[in-house]
């Protein structure tokens, strides 16, 4: 069964540094999402992306965050200047059509020190 | 308000028994509902979904029930197995491309 692939699985960074989290969605998916999960808490929506532009974003997704699909394959989340409170598991997800189940990757655990 | 942190509601069941996990959703306009299973260190895995025009849907060993009157969603797992031990999240959306909004999660522990 096709999978959503995320790299790296763990990322440790210093506060103020830039990080890029990478995702390779399932090939026929058209709608892409980033979610995050702070340890022990619920999964929170960050941003949705379709047709090379952001469809919707949450309050969490401020000016420090950006997304890109640079080559039609990878889907990236960049955090420009990380803060301690950005420490979380970040999940990429995708779907072929709207109103259908999302397929999630296994996540990148980001630790900001 | 909501409680946050590590104190998830926990349901403990004997292997072979049926499990019922409940979820109260927040938005009466939500059109689509879904259950995910999350094992430690992994991403959410799809279990079953249901649209607002239905009140019951069955899958393999799982059934989702939707009660729109009281905004309640439940997941029933038949003959629970040790491999079912995980955190279970319900999620809702308004349909279309609107994002899924996840609930707090319930930890299911299966006692062998």
mmCIF file of C-alpha atoms in Angstrom:
data_model
loop_
_atom_site.group_PDB
_atom_site.id
_atom_site.type_symbol
_atom_site.label_atom_id
_atom_site.label_comp_id
_atom_site.label_asym_id
_atom_site.label_seq_id
_atom_site.Cartn_x
_atom_site.Cartn_y
_atom_site.Cartn_z
ATOM 1 C CA UNK A 1 0.000 0.000 0.000
ATOM 2 C CA UNK A 2 1.414 3.451 -0.853
ATOM 3 C CA UNK A 3 2.664 5.530 2.058
ATOM 4 C CA UNK A 4 3.311 9.131 2.938
ATOM 5 C CA UNK A 5 7.026 9.418 3.688
ATOM 6 C CA UNK A 6 8.464 12.002 6.054
ATOM 7 C CA UNK A 7 12.078 12.906 6.697
ATOM 8 C CA UNK A 8 13.828 13.219 9.005
ATOM 9 C CA UNK A 9 12.121 11.145 11.672
ATOM 10 C CA UNK A 10 13.793 13.254 14.361
ATOM 11 C CA UNK A 11 15.178 16.782 14.150
ATOM 12 C CA UNK A 12 16.954 18.583 16.952
ATOM 13 C CA UNK A 13 17.630 22.272 16.519
ATOM 14 C CA UNK A 14 18.635 25.329 18.488
ATOM 15 C CA UNK A 15 16.112 28.054 19.180
ATOM 16 C CA UNK A 16 16.186 30.670 16.415
ATOM 17 C CA UNK A 17 17.405 28.258 13.744
ATOM 18 C CA UNK A 18 15.528 27.452 10.564
ATOM 19 C CA UNK A 19 14.241 23.930 9.964
ATOM 20 C CA UNK A 20 12.747 22.287 6.913
ATOM 21 C CA UNK A 21 10.569 19.233 7.333
ATOM 22 C CA UNK A 22 10.114 17.127 4.253
ATOM 23 C CA UNK A 23 7.290 14.946 3.018
ATOM 24 C CA UNK A 24 6.758 12.825 -0.069
ATOM 25 C CA UNK A 25 3.000 12.425 -0.448
ATOM 26 C CA UNK A 26 1.296 9.523 -2.194
ATOM 27 C CA UNK A 27 1.712 10.127 -5.905
ATOM 28 C CA UNK A 28 -1.915 10.620 -6.957
ATOM 29 C CA UNK A 29 -2.832 12.855 -4.042
ATOM 30 C CA UNK A 30 -3.776 16.429 -4.805
ATOM 31 C CA UNK A 31 -4.558 17.932 -1.408
ATOM 32 C CA UNK A 32 -1.816 18.207 1.200
ATOM 33 C CA UNK A 33 -1.775 19.112 4.847
ATOM 34 C CA UNK A 34 0.520 19.688 7.781
ATOM 35 C CA UNK A 35 -0.626 18.918 11.290
ATOM 36 C CA UNK A 36 1.291 18.929 14.546
ATOM 37 C CA UNK A 37 0.920 17.166 17.867
ATOM 38 C CA UNK A 38 2.507 18.433 21.038
ATOM 39 C CA UNK A 39 3.374 15.553 23.352
ATOM 40 C CA UNK A 40 0.262 14.094 24.953
ATOM 41 C CA UNK A 41 -2.099 16.496 23.239
ATOM 42 C CA UNK A 42 -4.438 16.287 20.278
ATOM 43 C CA UNK A 43 -3.492 16.601 16.646
ATOM 44 C CA UNK A 44 -3.772 20.233 15.473
ATOM 45 C CA UNK A 45 -4.250 21.531 11.946
ATOM 46 C CA UNK A 46 -1.593 23.875 10.589
ATOM 47 C CA UNK A 47 -2.151 24.354 6.870
ATOM 48 C CA UNK A 48 -3.760 22.876 3.762
ATOM 49 C CA UNK A 49 -2.316 23.163 0.270
ATOM 50 C CA UNK A 50 -3.868 22.594 -3.127
ATOM 51 C CA UNK A 51 -2.908 23.562 -6.656
ATOM 52 C CA UNK A 52 0.359 25.082 -5.456
ATOM 53 C CA UNK A 53 -1.173 27.459 -2.997
ATOM 54 C CA UNK A 54 -2.358 27.546 0.580
ATOM 55 C CA UNK A 55 -6.075 26.767 0.887
ATOM 56 C CA UNK A 56 -6.464 27.357 4.581
ATOM 57 C CA UNK A 57 -4.245 27.932 7.601
ATOM 58 C CA UNK A 58 -4.727 27.974 11.345
ATOM 59 C CA UNK A 59 -3.703 30.601 13.885
ATOM 60 C CA UNK A 60 -0.635 28.496 14.661
ATOM 61 C CA UNK A 61 0.628 28.950 11.096
ATOM 62 C CA UNK A 62 2.074 32.450 11.521
ATOM 63 C CA UNK A 63 4.678 34.303 9.468
ATOM 64 C CA UNK A 64 7.418 32.007 10.745
ATOM 65 C CA UNK A 65 5.887 29.089 8.839
ATOM 66 C CA UNK A 66 5.829 28.463 5.117
ATOM 67 C CA UNK A 67 5.042 25.536 2.832
ATOM 68 C CA UNK A 68 6.248 24.644 -0.595
ATOM 69 C CA UNK A 69 5.845 21.947 -3.209
ATOM 70 C CA UNK A 70 9.010 22.737 -5.131
ATOM 71 C CA UNK A 71 9.199 19.881 -7.605
ATOM 72 C CA UNK A 72 5.791 18.227 -7.814
ATOM 73 C CA UNK A 73 6.954 15.482 -5.525
ATOM 74 C CA UNK A 74 8.170 16.857 -2.219
ATOM 75 C CA UNK A 75 6.026 18.914 0.133
ATOM 76 C CA UNK A 76 7.953 20.900 2.721
ATOM 77 C CA UNK A 77 7.208 22.823 5.891
ATOM 78 C CA UNK A 78 9.728 25.498 6.839
ATOM 79 C CA UNK A 79 9.933 27.149 10.226
ATOM 80 C CA UNK A 80 12.050 30.247 9.798
ATOM 81 C CA UNK A 81 13.130 30.907 13.380
ATOM 82 C CA UNK A 82 12.206 28.103 15.733
ATOM 83 C CA UNK A 83 10.883 28.698 19.236
ATOM 84 C CA UNK A 84 10.834 26.314 22.170
ATOM 85 C CA UNK A 85 7.080 25.932 21.798
ATOM 86 C CA UNK A 86 7.511 24.633 18.241
ATOM 87 C CA UNK A 87 8.701 21.345 19.726
ATOM 88 C CA UNK A 88 6.167 18.775 18.569
ATOM 89 C CA UNK A 89 5.546 15.883 16.203
ATOM 90 C CA UNK A 90 4.760 17.242 12.749
ATOM 91 C CA UNK A 91 2.607 15.142 10.442
ATOM 92 C CA UNK A 92 2.186 15.474 6.727
ATOM 93 C CA UNK A 93 -1.075 14.186 5.245
ATOM 94 C CA UNK A 94 -2.693 13.949 1.859
ATOM 95 C CA UNK A 95 -5.783 12.911 -0.003
ATOM 96 C CA UNK A 96 -6.847 12.533 -3.619
ATOM 97 C CA UNK A 97 -10.141 14.295 -3.265
ATOM 98 C CA UNK A 98 -11.864 16.433 -0.701
ATOM 99 C CA UNK A 99 -14.118 15.049 1.997
ATOM 100 C CA UNK A 100 -12.236 11.794 2.076
ATOM 101 C CA UNK A 101 -9.901 10.216 4.578
ATOM 102 C CA UNK A 102 -6.471 11.710 5.016
ATOM 103 C CA UNK A 103 -3.429 9.492 4.830
ATOM 104 C CA UNK A 104 -0.833 10.517 7.389
ATOM 105 C CA UNK A 105 2.905 10.059 7.415
ATOM 106 C CA UNK A 106 4.731 8.722 10.432
ATOM 107 C CA UNK A 107 5.815 12.191 11.483
ATOM 108 C CA UNK A 108 8.932 14.213 12.246
ATOM 109 C CA UNK A 109 9.675 14.756 15.913
ATOM 110 C CA UNK A 110 11.053 18.304 16.216
ATOM 111 C CA UNK A 111 12.907 19.222 19.394
ATOM 112 C CA UNK A 112 13.884 22.867 19.849
ATOM 113 C CA UNK A 113 16.537 23.431 22.515
ATOM 114 C CA UNK B 1 -12.656 24.287 28.967
ATOM 115 C CA UNK B 2 -10.654 21.405 27.606
ATOM 116 C CA UNK B 3 -8.085 19.606 29.676
ATOM 117 C CA UNK B 4 -4.655 19.309 28.141
ATOM 118 C CA UNK B 5 -1.538 17.310 28.900
ATOM 119 C CA UNK B 6 -0.807 13.661 29.377
ATOM 120 C CA UNK B 7 -4.023 12.651 31.109
ATOM 121 C CA UNK B 8 -5.972 11.013 28.316
ATOM 122 C CA UNK B 9 -9.180 9.195 29.166
ATOM 123 C CA UNK B 10 -8.347 5.505 29.311
ATOM 124 C CA UNK B 11 -10.474 2.495 28.520
ATOM 125 C CA UNK B 12 -9.256 -0.914 29.665
ATOM 126 C CA UNK B 13 -10.886 -4.017 28.221
ATOM 127 C CA UNK B 14 -10.269 -7.728 28.362
ATOM 128 C CA UNK B 15 -9.064 -9.391 25.210
ATOM 129 C CA UNK B 16 -12.047 -10.737 23.311
ATOM 130 C CA UNK B 17 -14.523 -8.255 24.772
ATOM 131 C CA UNK B 18 -16.125 -5.479 22.763
ATOM 132 C CA UNK B 19 -14.885 -1.901 23.175
ATOM 133 C CA UNK B 20 -16.867 1.291 22.833
ATOM 134 C CA UNK B 21 -15.016 4.570 22.529
ATOM 135 C CA UNK B 22 -17.054 7.747 22.682
ATOM 136 C CA UNK B 23 -16.543 11.210 21.300
ATOM 137 C CA UNK B 24 -18.534 14.403 21.679
ATOM 138 C CA UNK B 25 -18.005 16.625 18.682
ATOM 139 C CA UNK B 26 -18.277 20.369 18.739
ATOM 140 C CA UNK B 27 -19.834 21.684 15.550
ATOM 141 C CA UNK B 28 -23.408 20.855 14.605
ATOM 142 C CA UNK B 29 -22.604 21.857 11.014
ATOM 143 C CA UNK B 30 -19.929 19.167 10.670
ATOM 144 C CA UNK B 31 -20.594 16.938 7.693
ATOM 145 C CA UNK B 32 -17.842 14.342 7.862
ATOM 146 C CA UNK B 33 -16.490 12.307 10.766
ATOM 147 C CA UNK B 34 -13.582 9.943 11.015
ATOM 148 C CA UNK B 35 -11.820 7.725 13.532
ATOM 149 C CA UNK B 36 -8.060 7.341 13.627
ATOM 150 C CA UNK B 37 -5.869 4.977 15.598
ATOM 151 C CA UNK B 38 -2.464 6.173 16.746
ATOM 152 C CA UNK B 39 0.169 3.809 18.061
ATOM 153 C CA UNK B 40 3.137 5.122 19.975
ATOM 154 C CA UNK B 41 5.574 7.011 17.751
ATOM 155 C CA UNK B 42 3.443 6.644 14.634
ATOM 156 C CA UNK B 43 1.086 8.787 12.621
ATOM 157 C CA UNK B 44 -2.693 8.462 12.787
ATOM 158 C CA UNK B 45 -4.043 5.479 10.872
ATOM 159 C CA UNK B 46 -7.494 5.564 9.313
ATOM 160 C CA UNK B 47 -10.058 3.227 10.845
ATOM 161 C CA UNK B 48 -13.482 4.224 9.552
ATOM 162 C CA UNK B 49 -15.405 7.298 8.463
ATOM 163 C CA UNK B 50 -19.029 8.369 8.189
ATOM 164 C CA UNK B 51 -20.913 11.226 6.617
ATOM 165 C CA UNK B 52 -23.667 13.206 8.291
ATOM 166 C CA UNK B 53 -26.388 11.645 6.145
ATOM 167 C CA UNK B 54 -25.765 8.282 7.826
ATOM 168 C CA UNK B 55 -26.087 7.150 11.431
ATOM 169 C CA UNK B 56 -24.188 3.880 11.257
ATOM 170 C CA UNK B 57 -21.400 2.393 9.226
ATOM 171 C CA UNK B 58 -19.663 -0.935 9.619
ATOM 172 C CA UNK B 59 -16.202 -2.069 8.721
ATOM 173 C CA UNK B 60 -14.147 -5.085 9.582
ATOM 174 C CA UNK B 61 -14.630 -5.556 13.341
ATOM 175 C CA UNK B 62 -15.464 -1.862 13.718
ATOM 176 C CA UNK B 63 -18.708 0.096 13.707
ATOM 177 C CA UNK B 64 -19.147 3.854 13.886
ATOM 178 C CA UNK B 65 -22.377 5.333 15.201
ATOM 179 C CA UNK B 66 -23.360 8.951 14.707
ATOM 180 C CA UNK B 67 -26.010 10.703 16.766
ATOM 181 C CA UNK B 68 -26.396 14.200 15.370
ATOM 182 C CA UNK B 69 -29.093 15.140 17.869
ATOM 183 C CA UNK B 70 -26.617 15.069 20.747
ATOM 184 C CA UNK B 71 -23.447 15.534 18.659
ATOM 185 C CA UNK B 72 -22.061 12.177 19.642
ATOM 186 C CA UNK B 73 -19.869 9.748 17.765
ATOM 187 C CA UNK B 74 -18.845 6.304 18.930
ATOM 188 C CA UNK B 75 -16.477 3.609 17.742
ATOM 189 C CA UNK B 76 -17.261 0.010 18.549
ATOM 190 C CA UNK B 77 -14.524 -2.593 18.224
ATOM 191 C CA UNK B 78 -15.665 -6.206 18.286
ATOM 192 C CA UNK B 79 -13.558 -8.940 19.880
ATOM 193 C CA UNK B 80 -10.821 -6.544 20.958
ATOM 194 C CA UNK B 81 -7.286 -7.803 20.428
ATOM 195 C CA UNK B 82 -3.956 -6.761 21.997
ATOM 196 C CA UNK B 83 -3.030 -5.112 18.695
ATOM 197 C CA UNK B 84 -5.940 -2.728 19.169
ATOM 198 C CA UNK B 85 -4.131 -1.057 22.072
ATOM 199 C CA UNK B 86 -3.534 2.531 20.975
ATOM 200 C CA UNK B 87 -4.886 6.062 21.287
ATOM 201 C CA UNK B 88 -8.063 6.611 19.297
ATOM 202 C CA UNK B 89 -9.013 10.030 17.959
ATOM 203 C CA UNK B 90 -12.261 11.177 16.459
ATOM 204 C CA UNK B 91 -12.164 14.052 13.998
ATOM 205 C CA UNK B 92 -14.786 16.173 12.270
ATOM 206 C CA UNK B 93 -14.912 18.516 9.325
ATOM 207 C CA UNK B 94 -17.420 20.721 7.584
ATOM 208 C CA UNK B 95 -16.819 18.786 4.378
ATOM 209 C CA UNK B 96 -15.160 19.806 1.147
ATOM 210 C CA UNK B 97 -11.573 20.857 1.688
ATOM 211 C CA UNK B 98 -12.124 22.124 5.225
ATOM 212 C CA UNK B 99 -9.568 20.749 7.663
ATOM 213 C CA UNK B 100 -10.178 17.909 10.047
ATOM 214 C CA UNK B 101 -10.528 19.011 13.656
ATOM 215 C CA UNK B 102 -9.351 16.327 16.042
ATOM 216 C CA UNK B 103 -10.765 15.478 19.446
ATOM 217 C CA UNK B 104 -8.677 14.805 22.542
ATOM 218 C CA UNK B 105 -8.188 11.076 22.163
ATOM 219 C CA UNK B 106 -8.897 7.995 24.256
ATOM 220 C CA UNK B 107 -6.275 5.454 25.210
ATOM 221 C CA UNK B 108 -7.452 1.865 24.759
ATOM 222 C CA UNK B 109 -5.590 -0.761 26.767
ATOM 223 C CA UNK B 110 -6.317 -4.397 26.044
ATOM 224 C CA UNK B 111 -5.655 -6.812 28.866
ATOM 225 C CA UNK B 112 -4.571 -10.242 27.660
#
